[in-house]
Backbone as JSON Lines, residues from 0, in Angstrom:
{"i":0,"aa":"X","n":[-1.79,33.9,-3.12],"ca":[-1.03,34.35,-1.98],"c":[0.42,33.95,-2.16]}
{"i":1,"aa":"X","n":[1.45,34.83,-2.52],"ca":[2.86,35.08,-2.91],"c":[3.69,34.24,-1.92]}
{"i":2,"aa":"X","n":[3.01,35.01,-0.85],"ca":[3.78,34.5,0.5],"c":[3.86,32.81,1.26]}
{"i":3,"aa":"X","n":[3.0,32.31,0.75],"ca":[3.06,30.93,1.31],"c":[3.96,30.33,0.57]}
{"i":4,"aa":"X","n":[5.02,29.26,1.66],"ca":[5.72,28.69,1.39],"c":[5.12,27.3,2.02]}
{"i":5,"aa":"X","n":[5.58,25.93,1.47],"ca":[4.97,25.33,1.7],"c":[5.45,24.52,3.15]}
{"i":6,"aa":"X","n":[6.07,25.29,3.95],"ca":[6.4,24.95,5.03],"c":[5.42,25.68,6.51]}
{"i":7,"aa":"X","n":[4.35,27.21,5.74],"ca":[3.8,27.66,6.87],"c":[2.28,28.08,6.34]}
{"i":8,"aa":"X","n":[1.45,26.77,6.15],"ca":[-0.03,27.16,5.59],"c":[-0.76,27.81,6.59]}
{"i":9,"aa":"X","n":[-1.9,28.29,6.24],"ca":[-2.69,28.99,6.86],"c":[-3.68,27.91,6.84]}
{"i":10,"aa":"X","n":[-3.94,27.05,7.62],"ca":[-4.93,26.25,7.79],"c":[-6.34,26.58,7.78]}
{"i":11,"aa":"X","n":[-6.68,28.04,7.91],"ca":[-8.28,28.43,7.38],"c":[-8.35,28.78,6.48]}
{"i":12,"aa":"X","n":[-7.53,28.75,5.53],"ca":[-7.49,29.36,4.55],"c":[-8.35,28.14,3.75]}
{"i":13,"aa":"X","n":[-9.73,28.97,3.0],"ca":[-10.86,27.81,1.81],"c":[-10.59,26.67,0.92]}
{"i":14,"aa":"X","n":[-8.86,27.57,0.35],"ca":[-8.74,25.95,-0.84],"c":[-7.73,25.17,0.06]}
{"i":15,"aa":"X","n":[-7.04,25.59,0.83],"ca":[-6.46,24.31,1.56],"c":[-6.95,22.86,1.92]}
{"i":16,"aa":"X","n":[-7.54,22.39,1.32],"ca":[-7.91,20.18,1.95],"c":[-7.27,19.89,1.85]}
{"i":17,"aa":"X","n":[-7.09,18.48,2.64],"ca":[-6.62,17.49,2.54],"c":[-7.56,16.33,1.55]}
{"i":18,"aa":"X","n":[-6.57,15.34,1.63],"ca":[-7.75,13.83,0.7],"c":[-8.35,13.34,1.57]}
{"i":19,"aa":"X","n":[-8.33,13.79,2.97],"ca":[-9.94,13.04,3.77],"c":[-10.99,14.29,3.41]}
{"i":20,"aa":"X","n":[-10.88,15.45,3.64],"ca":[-11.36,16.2,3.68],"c":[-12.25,16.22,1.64]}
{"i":21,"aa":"X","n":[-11.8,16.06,0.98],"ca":[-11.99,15.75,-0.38],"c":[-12.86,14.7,0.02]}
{"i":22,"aa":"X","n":[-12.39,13.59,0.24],"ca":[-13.28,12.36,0.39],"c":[-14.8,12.05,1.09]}
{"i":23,"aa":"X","n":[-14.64,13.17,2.26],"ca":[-15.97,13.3,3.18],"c":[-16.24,14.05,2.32]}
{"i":24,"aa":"X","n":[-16.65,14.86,1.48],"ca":[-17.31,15.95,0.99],"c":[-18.11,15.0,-0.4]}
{"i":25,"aa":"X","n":[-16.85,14.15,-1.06],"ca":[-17.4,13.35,-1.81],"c":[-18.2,12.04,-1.14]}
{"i":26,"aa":"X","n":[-18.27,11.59,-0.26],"ca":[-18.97,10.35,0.46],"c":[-20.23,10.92,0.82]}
{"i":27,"aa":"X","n":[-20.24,12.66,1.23],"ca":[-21.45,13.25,2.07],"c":[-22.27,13.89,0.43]}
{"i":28,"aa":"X","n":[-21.6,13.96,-0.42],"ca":[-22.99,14.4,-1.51],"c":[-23.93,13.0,-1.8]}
{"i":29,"aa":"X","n":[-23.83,13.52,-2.62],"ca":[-25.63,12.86,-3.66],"c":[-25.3,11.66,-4.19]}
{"i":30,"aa":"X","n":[-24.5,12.09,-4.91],"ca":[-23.62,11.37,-6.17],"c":[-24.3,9.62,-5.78]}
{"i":31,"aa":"X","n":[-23.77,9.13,-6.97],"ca":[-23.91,7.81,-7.2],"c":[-22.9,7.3,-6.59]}
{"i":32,"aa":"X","n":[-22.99,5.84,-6.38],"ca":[-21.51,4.91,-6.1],"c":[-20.57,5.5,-7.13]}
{"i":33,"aa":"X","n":[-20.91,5.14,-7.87],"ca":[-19.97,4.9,-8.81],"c":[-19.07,6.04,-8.94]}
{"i":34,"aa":"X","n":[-19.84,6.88,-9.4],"ca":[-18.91,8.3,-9.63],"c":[-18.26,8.72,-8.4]}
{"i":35,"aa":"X","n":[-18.84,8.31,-6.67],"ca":[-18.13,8.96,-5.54],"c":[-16.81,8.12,-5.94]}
{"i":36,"aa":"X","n":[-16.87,6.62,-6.56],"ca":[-15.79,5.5,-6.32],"c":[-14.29,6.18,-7.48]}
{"i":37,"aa":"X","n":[-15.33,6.76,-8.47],"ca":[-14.58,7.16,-9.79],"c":[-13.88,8.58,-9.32]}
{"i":38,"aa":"X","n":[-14.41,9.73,-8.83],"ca":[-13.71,10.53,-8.16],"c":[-12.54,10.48,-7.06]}
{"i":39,"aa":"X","n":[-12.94,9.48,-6.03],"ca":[-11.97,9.38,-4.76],"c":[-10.36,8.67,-5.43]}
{"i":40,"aa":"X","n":[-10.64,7.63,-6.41],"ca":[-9.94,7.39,-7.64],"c":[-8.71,8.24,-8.2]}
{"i":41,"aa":"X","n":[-9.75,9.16,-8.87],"ca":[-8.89,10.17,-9.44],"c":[-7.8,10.91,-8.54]}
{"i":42,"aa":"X","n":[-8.36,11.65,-7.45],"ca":[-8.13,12.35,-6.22],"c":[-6.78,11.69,-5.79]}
{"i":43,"aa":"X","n":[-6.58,10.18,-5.75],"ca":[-5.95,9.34,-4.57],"c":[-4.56,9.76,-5.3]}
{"i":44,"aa":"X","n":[-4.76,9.64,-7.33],"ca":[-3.62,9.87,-7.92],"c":[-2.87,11.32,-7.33]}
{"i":45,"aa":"X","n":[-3.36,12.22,-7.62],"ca":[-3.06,13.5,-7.21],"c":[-2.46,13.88,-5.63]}
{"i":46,"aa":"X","n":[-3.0,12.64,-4.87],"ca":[-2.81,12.65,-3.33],"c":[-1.19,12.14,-3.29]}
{"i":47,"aa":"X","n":[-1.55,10.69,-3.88],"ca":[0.15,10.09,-3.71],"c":[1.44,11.37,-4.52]}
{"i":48,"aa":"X","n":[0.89,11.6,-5.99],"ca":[1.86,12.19,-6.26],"c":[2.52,13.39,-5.37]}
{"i":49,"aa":"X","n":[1.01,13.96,-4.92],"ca":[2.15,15.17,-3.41],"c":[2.69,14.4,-2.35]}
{"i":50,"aa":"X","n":[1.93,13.35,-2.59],"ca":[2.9,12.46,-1.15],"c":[4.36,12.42,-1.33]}
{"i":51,"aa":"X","n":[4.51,11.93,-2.43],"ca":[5.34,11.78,-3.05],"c":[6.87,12.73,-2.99]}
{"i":52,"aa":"X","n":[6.3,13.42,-3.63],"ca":[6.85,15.04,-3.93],"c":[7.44,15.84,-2.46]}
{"i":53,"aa":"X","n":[6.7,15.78,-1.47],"ca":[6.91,16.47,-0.43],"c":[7.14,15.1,1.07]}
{"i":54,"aa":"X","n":[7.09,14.28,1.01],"ca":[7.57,13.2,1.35],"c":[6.53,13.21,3.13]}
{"i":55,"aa":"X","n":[5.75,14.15,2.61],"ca":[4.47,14.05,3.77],"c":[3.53,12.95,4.26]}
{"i":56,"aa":"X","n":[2.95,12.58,5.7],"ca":[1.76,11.67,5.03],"c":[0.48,12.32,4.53]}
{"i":57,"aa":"X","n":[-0.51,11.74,4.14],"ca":[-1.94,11.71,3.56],"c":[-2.2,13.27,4.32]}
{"i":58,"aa":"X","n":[-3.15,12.94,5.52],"ca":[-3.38,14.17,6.31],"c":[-2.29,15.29,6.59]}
{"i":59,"aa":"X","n":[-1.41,15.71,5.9],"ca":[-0.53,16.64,6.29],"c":[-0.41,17.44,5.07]}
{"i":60,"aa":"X","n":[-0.92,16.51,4.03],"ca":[-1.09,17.05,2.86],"c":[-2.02,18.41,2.2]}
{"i":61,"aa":"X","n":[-1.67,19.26,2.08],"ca":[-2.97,20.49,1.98],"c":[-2.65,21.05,0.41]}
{"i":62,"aa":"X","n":[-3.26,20.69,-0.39],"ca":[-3.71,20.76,-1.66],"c":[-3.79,22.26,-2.13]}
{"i":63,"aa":"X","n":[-3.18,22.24,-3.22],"ca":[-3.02,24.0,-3.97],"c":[-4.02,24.37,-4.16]}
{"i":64,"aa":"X","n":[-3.93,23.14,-5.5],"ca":[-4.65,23.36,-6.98],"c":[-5.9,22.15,-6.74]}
{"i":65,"aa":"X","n":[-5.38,21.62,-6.25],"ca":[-6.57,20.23,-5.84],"c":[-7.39,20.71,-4.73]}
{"i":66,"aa":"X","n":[-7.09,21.31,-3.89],"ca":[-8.16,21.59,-3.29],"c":[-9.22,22.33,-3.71]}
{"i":67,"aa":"X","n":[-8.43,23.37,-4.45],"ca":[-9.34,24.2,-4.95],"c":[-10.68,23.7,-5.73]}
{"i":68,"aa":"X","n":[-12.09,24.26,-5.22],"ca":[-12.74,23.93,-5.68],"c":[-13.13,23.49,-7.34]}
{"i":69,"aa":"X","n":[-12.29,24.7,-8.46],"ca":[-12.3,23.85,-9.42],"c":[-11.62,22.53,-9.56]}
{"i":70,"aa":"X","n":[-11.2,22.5,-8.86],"ca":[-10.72,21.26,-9.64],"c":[-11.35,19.76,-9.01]}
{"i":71,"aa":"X","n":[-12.34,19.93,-8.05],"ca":[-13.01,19.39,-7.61],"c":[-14.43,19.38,-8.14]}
{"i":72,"aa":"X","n":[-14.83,20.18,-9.14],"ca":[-15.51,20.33,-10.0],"c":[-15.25,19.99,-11.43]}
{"i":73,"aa":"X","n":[-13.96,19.6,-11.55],"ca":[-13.63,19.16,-12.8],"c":[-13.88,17.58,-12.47]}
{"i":74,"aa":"X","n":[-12.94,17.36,-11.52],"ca":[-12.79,15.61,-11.42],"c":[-14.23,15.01,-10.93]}
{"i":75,"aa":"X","n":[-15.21,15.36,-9.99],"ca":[-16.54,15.2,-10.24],"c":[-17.39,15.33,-11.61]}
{"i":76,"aa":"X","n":[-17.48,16.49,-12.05],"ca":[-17.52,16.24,-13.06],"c":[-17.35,15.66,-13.81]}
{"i":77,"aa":"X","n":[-15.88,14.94,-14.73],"ca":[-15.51,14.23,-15.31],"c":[-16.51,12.9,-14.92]}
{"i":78,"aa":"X","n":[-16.17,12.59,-13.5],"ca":[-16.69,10.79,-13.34],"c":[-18.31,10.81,-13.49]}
{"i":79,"aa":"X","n":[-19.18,11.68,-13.68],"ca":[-20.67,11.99,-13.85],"c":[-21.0,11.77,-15.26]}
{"i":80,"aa":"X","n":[-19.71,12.52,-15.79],"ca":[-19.65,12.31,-17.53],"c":[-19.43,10.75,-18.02]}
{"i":81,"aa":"X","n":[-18.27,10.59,-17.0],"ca":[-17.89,9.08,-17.61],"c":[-19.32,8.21,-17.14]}
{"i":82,"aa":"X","n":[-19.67,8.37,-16.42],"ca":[-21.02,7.43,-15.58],"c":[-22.36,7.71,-16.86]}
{"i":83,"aa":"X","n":[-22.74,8.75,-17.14],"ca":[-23.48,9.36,-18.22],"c":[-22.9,8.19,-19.57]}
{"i":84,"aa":"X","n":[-21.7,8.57,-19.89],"ca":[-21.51,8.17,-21.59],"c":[-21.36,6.32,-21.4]}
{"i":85,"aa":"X","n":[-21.38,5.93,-20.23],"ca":[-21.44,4.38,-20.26],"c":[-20.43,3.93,-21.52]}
{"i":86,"aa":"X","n":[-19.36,4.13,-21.78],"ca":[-18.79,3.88,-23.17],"c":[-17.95,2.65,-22.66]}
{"i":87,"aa":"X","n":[-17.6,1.1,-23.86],"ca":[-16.93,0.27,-23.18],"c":[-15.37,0.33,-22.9]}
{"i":88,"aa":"X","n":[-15.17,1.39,-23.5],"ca":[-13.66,1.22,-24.03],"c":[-13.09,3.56,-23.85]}
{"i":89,"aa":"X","n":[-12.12,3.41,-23.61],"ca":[-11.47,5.17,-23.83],"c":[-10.17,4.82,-24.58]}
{"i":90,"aa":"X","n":[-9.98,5.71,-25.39],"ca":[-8.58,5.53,-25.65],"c":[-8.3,7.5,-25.4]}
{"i":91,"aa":"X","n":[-6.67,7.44,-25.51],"ca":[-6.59,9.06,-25.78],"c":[-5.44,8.82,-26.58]}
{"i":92,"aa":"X","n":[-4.92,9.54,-27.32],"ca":[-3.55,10.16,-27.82],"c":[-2.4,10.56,-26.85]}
{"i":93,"aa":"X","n":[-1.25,10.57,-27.0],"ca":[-0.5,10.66,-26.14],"c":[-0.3,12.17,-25.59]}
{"i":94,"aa":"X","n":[-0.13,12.82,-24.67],"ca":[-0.02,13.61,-23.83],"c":[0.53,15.1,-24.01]}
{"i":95,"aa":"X","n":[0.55,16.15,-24.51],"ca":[1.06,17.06,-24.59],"c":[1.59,17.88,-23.23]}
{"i":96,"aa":"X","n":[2.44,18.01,-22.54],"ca":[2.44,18.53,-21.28],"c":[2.54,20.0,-21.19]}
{"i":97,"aa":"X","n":[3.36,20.42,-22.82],"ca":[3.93,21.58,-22.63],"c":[5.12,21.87,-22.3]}
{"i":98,"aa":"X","n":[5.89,23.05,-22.05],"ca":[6.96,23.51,-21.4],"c":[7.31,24.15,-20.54]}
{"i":99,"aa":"X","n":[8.58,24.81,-20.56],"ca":[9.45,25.61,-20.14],"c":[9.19,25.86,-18.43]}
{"i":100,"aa":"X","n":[8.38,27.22,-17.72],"ca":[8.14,27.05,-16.48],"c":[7.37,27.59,-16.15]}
{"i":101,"aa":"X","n":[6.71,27.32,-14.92],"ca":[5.21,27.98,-14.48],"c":[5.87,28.34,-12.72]}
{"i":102,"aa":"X","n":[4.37,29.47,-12.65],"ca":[4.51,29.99,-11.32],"c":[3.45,29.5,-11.0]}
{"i":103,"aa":"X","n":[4.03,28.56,-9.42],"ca":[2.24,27.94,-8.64],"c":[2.62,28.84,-7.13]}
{"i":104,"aa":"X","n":[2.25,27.89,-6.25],"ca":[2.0,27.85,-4.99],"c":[3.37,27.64,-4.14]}
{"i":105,"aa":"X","n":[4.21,26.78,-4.56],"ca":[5.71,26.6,-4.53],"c":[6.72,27.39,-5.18]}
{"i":106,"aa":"X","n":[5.88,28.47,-5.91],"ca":[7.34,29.14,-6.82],"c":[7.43,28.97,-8.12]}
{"i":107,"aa":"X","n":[8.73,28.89,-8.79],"ca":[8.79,28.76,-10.09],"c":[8.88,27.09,-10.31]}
{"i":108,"aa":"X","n":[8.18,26.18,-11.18],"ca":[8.6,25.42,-11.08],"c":[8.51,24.82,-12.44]}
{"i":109,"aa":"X","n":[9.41,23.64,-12.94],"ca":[9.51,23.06,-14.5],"c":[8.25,22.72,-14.84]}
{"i":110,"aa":"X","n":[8.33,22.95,-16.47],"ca":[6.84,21.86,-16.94],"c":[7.2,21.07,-17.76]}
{"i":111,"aa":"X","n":[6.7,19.8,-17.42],"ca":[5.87,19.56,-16.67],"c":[6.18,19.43,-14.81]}
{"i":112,"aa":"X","n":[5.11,20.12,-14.19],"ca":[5.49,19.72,-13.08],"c":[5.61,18.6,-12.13]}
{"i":113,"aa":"X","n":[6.25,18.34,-11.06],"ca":[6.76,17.4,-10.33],"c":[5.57,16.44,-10.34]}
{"i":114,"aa":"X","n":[4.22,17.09,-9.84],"ca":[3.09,16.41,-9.55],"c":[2.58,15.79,-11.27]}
{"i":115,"aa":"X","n":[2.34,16.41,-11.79],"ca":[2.04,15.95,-12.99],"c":[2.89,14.89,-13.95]}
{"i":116,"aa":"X","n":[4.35,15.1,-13.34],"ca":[5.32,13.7,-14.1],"c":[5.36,12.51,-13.32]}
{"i":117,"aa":"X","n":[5.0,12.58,-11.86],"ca":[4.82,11.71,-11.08],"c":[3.53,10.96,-11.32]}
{"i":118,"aa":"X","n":[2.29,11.57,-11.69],"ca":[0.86,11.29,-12.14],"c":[1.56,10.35,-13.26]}
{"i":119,"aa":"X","n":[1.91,11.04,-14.38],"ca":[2.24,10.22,-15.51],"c":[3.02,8.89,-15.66]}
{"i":120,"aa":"X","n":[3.96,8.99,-14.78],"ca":[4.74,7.77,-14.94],"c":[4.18,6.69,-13.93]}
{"i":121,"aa":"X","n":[3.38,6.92,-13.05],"ca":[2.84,6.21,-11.91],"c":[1.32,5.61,-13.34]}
{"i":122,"aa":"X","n":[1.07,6.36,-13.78],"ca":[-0.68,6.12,-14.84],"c":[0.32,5.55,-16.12]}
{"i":123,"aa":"X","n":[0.95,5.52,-16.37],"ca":[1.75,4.63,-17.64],"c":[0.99,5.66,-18.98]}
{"i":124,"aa":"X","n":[1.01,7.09,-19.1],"ca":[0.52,8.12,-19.54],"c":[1.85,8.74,-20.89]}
{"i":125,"aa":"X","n":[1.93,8.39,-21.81],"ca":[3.2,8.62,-22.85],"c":[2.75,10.12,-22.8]}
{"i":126,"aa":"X","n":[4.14,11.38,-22.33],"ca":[4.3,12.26,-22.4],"c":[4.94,13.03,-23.37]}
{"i":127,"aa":"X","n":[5.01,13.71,-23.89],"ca":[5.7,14.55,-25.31],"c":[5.32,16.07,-24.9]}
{"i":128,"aa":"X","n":[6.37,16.93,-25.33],"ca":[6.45,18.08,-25.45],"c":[6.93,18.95,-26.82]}
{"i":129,"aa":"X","n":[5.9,19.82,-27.15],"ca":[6.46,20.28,-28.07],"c":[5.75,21.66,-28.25]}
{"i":130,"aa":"X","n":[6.61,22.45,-27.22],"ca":[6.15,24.03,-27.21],"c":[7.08,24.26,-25.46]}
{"i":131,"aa":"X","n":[7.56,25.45,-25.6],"ca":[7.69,26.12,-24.34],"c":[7.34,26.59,-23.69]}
{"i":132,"aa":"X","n":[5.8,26.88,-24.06],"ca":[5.1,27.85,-23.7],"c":[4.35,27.82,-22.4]}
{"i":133,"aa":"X","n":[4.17,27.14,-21.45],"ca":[3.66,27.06,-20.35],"c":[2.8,25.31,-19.85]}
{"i":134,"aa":"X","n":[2.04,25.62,-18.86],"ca":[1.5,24.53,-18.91],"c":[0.3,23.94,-19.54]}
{"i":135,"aa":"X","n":[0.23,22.55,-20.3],"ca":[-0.63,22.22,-21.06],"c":[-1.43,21.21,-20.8]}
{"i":136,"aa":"X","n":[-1.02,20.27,-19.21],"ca":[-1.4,19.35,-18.9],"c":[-1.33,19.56,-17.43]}
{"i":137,"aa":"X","n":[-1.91,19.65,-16.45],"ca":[-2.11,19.91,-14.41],"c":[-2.13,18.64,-14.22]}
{"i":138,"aa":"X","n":[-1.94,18.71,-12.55],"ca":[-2.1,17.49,-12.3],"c":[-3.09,16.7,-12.28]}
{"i":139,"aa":"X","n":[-4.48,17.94,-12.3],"ca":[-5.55,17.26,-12.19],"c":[-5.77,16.51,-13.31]}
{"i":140,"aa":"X","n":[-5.83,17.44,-14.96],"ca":[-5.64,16.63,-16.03],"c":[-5.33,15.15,-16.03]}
{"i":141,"aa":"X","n":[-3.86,15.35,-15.89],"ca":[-3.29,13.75,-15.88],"c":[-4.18,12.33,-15.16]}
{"i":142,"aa":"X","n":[-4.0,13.25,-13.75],"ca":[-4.92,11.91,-12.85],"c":[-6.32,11.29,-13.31]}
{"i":143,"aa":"X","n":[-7.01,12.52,-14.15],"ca":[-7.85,11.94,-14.75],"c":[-7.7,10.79,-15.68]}
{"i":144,"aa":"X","n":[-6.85,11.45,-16.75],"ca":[-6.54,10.36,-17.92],"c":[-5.97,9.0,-17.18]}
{"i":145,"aa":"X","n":[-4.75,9.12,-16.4],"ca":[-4.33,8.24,-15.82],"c":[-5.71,7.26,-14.77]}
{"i":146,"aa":"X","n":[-6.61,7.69,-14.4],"ca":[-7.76,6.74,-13.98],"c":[-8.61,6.18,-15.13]}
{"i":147,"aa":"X","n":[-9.19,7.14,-16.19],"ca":[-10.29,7.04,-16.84],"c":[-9.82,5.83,-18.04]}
{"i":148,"aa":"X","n":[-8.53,6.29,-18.96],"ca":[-7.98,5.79,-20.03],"c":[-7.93,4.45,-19.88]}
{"i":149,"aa":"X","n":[-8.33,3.44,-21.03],"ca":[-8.34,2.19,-21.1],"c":[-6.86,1.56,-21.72]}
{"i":150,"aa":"X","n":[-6.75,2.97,-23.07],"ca":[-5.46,2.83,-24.0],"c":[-5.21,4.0,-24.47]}
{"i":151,"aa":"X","n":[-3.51,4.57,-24.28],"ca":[-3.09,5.27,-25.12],"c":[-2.74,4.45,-26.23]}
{"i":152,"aa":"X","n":[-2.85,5.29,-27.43],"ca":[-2.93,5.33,-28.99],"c":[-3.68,6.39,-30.01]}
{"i":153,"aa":"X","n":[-2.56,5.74,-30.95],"ca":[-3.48,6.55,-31.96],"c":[-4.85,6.27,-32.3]}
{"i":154,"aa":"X","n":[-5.63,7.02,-32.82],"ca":[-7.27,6.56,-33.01],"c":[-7.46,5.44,-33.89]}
{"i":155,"aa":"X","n":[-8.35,4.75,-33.23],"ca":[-8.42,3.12,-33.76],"c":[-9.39,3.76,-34.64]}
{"i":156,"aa":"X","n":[-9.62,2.45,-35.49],"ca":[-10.7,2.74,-36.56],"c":[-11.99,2.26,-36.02]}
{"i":157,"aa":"X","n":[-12.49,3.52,-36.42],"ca":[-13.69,3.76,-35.43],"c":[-15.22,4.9,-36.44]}
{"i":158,"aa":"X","n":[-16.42,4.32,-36.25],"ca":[-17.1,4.97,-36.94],"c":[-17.51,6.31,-35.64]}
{"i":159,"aa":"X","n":[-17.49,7.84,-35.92],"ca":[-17.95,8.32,-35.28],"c":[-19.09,8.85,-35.1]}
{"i":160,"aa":"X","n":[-19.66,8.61,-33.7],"ca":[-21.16,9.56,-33.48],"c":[-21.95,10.86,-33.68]}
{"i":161,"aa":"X","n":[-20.79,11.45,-32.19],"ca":[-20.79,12.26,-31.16],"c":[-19.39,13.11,-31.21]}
{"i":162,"aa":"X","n":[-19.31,14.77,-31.89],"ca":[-17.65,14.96,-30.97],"c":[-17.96,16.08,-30.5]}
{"i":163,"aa":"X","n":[-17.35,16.44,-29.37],"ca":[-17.32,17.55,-28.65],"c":[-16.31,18.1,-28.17]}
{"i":164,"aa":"X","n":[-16.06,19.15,-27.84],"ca":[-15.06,20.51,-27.45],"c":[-15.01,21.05,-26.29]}
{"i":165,"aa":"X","n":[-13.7,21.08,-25.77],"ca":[-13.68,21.86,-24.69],"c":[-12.67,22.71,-24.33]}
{"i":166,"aa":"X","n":[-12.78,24.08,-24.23],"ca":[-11.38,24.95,-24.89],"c":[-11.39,25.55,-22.72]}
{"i":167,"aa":"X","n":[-9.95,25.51,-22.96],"ca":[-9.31,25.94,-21.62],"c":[-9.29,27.55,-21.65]}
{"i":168,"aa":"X","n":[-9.09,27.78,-20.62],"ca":[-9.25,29.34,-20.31],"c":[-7.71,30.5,-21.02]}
{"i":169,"aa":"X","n":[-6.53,29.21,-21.02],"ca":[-4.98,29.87,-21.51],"c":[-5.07,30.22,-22.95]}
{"i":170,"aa":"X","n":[-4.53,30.96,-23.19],"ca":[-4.23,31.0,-24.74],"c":[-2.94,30.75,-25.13]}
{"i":171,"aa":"X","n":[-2.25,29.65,-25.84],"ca":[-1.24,29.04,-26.46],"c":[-0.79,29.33,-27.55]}
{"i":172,"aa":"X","n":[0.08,29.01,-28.39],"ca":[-0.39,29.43,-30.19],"c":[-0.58,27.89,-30.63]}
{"i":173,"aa":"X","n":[-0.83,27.0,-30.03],"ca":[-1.36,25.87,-30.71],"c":[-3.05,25.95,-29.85]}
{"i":174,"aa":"X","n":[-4.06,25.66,-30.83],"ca":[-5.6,25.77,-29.74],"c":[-5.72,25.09,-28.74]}
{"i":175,"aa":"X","n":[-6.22,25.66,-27.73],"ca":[-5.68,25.02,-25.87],"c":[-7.62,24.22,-26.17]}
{"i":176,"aa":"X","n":[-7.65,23.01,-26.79],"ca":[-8.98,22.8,-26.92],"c":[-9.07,20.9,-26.8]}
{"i":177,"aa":"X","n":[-9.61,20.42,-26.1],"ca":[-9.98,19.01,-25.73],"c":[-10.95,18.66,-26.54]}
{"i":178,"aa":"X","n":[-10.64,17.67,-27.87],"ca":[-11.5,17.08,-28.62],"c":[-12.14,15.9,-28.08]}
{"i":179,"aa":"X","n":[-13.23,15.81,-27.99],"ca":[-13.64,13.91,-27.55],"c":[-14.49,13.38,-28.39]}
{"i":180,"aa":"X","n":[-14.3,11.72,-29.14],"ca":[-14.88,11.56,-30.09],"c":[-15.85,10.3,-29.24]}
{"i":181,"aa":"X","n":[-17.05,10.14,-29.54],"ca":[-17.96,8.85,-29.13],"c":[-18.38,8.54,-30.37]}
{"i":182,"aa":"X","n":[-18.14,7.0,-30.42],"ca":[-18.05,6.36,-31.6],"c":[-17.79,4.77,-31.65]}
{"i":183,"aa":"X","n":[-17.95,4.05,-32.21],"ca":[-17.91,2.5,-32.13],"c":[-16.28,1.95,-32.92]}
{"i":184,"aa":"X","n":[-15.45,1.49,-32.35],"ca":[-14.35,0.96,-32.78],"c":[-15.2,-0.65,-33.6]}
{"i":185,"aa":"X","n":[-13.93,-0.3,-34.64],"ca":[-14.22,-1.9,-35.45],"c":[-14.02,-3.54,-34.78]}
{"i":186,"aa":"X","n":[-15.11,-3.92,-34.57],"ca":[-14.7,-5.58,-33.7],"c":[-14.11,-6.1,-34.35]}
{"i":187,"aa":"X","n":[-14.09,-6.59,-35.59],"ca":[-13.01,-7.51,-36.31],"c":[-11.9,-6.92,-36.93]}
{"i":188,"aa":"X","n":[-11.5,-5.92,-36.18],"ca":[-9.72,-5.58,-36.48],"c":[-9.05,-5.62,-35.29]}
{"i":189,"aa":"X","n":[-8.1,-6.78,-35.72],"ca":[-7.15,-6.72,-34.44],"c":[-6.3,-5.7,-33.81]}
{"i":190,"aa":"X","n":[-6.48,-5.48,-32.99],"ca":[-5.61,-3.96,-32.3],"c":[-4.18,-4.08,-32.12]}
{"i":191,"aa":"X","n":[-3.28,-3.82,-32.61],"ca":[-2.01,-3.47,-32.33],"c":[-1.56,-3.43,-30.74]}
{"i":192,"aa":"X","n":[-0.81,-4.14,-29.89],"ca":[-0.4,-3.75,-28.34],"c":[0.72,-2.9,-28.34]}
């Protein structure tokens, strides 16, 4: 919807929540502790950064991209996965955000966007760009990494298991694809800080 500005929502409108509204939905499922604790988590990042951004409180806040059910299906998701792989340790590589500019809910706006550089520098998340081509990292992305991640770095030495793939819906000219490796890091090598 072209027309919304973020000064006149349509309050019935489906993906509009707020983070209570997120939160009861996550407190009223199934889910485990853990993962409701690991989701509301993720969520809170994404909450402050619009707080942030639009200088609103909590409840006044009505969510684009976060409300929207995917992405409430991603970040559930994710903490089910993380709860599943029991792993002691995450590391990731540092951040690709992407470039130049995207059209959301607000208009045209830079990439990385407001919400997503606010995620990052609030999650201590090392950002790099190297392409113009659109966006490569959401806010939801970030808030994840920024909750889940133990350490950015390069890949420790590590014997691997398990790797798996997960390719995004955009097409880039670099592959829009999420590698994840499960695998045992070496105990007797000291890690670099």
């Amino acid at each position: 919807d072209h027309q919304h500005t973020h000064h006149q929502h349509d309050h019935s409108h489906g993906e509009h929540r707020n983070i209570y509204d997120i939160e009861r939905l996550i407190d009223a499922s199934n889910l485990s502790d853990p993962v409701k604790t690991l989701s509301k988590r993720i969520f809170s990042y994404v909450a402050r950064a619009e707080q942030k951004i639009h200088n609103k409180p909590f409840e006044e806040l009505h969510f684009h991209e976060v409300g929207a059910v995917d992405s409430i299906v991603d970040i559930v998701g994710t903490a089910i996965l993380i709860e599943a792989l029991n792993v002691g340790r995450i590391y990731s590589s540092p951040v690709n955000t992407g470039g130049g500019m995207v059209y959301c809910a607000h208009g045209w706006m830079p990439v990385p966007t407001p919400a997503t550089l606010e995620i990052a520098a609030e999650g201590g998340i090392p950002i790099f760009a190297n392409s113009r081509e659109g966006e490569m990292t959401t806010p939801t992305g970030a808030a994840i990494l920024a909750e889940v991640v133990d350490e950015f770095a390069n890949l420790p030495e590590m014997t691997i298991e398990k790797i798996g793939y997960g390719a995004g819906s955009k097409d880039f000219s670099i592959p829009n694809i999420l590698r994840v490796y499960l695998g045992e890091v070496k105990k007797n090598r000291k890690t670099l800080s």
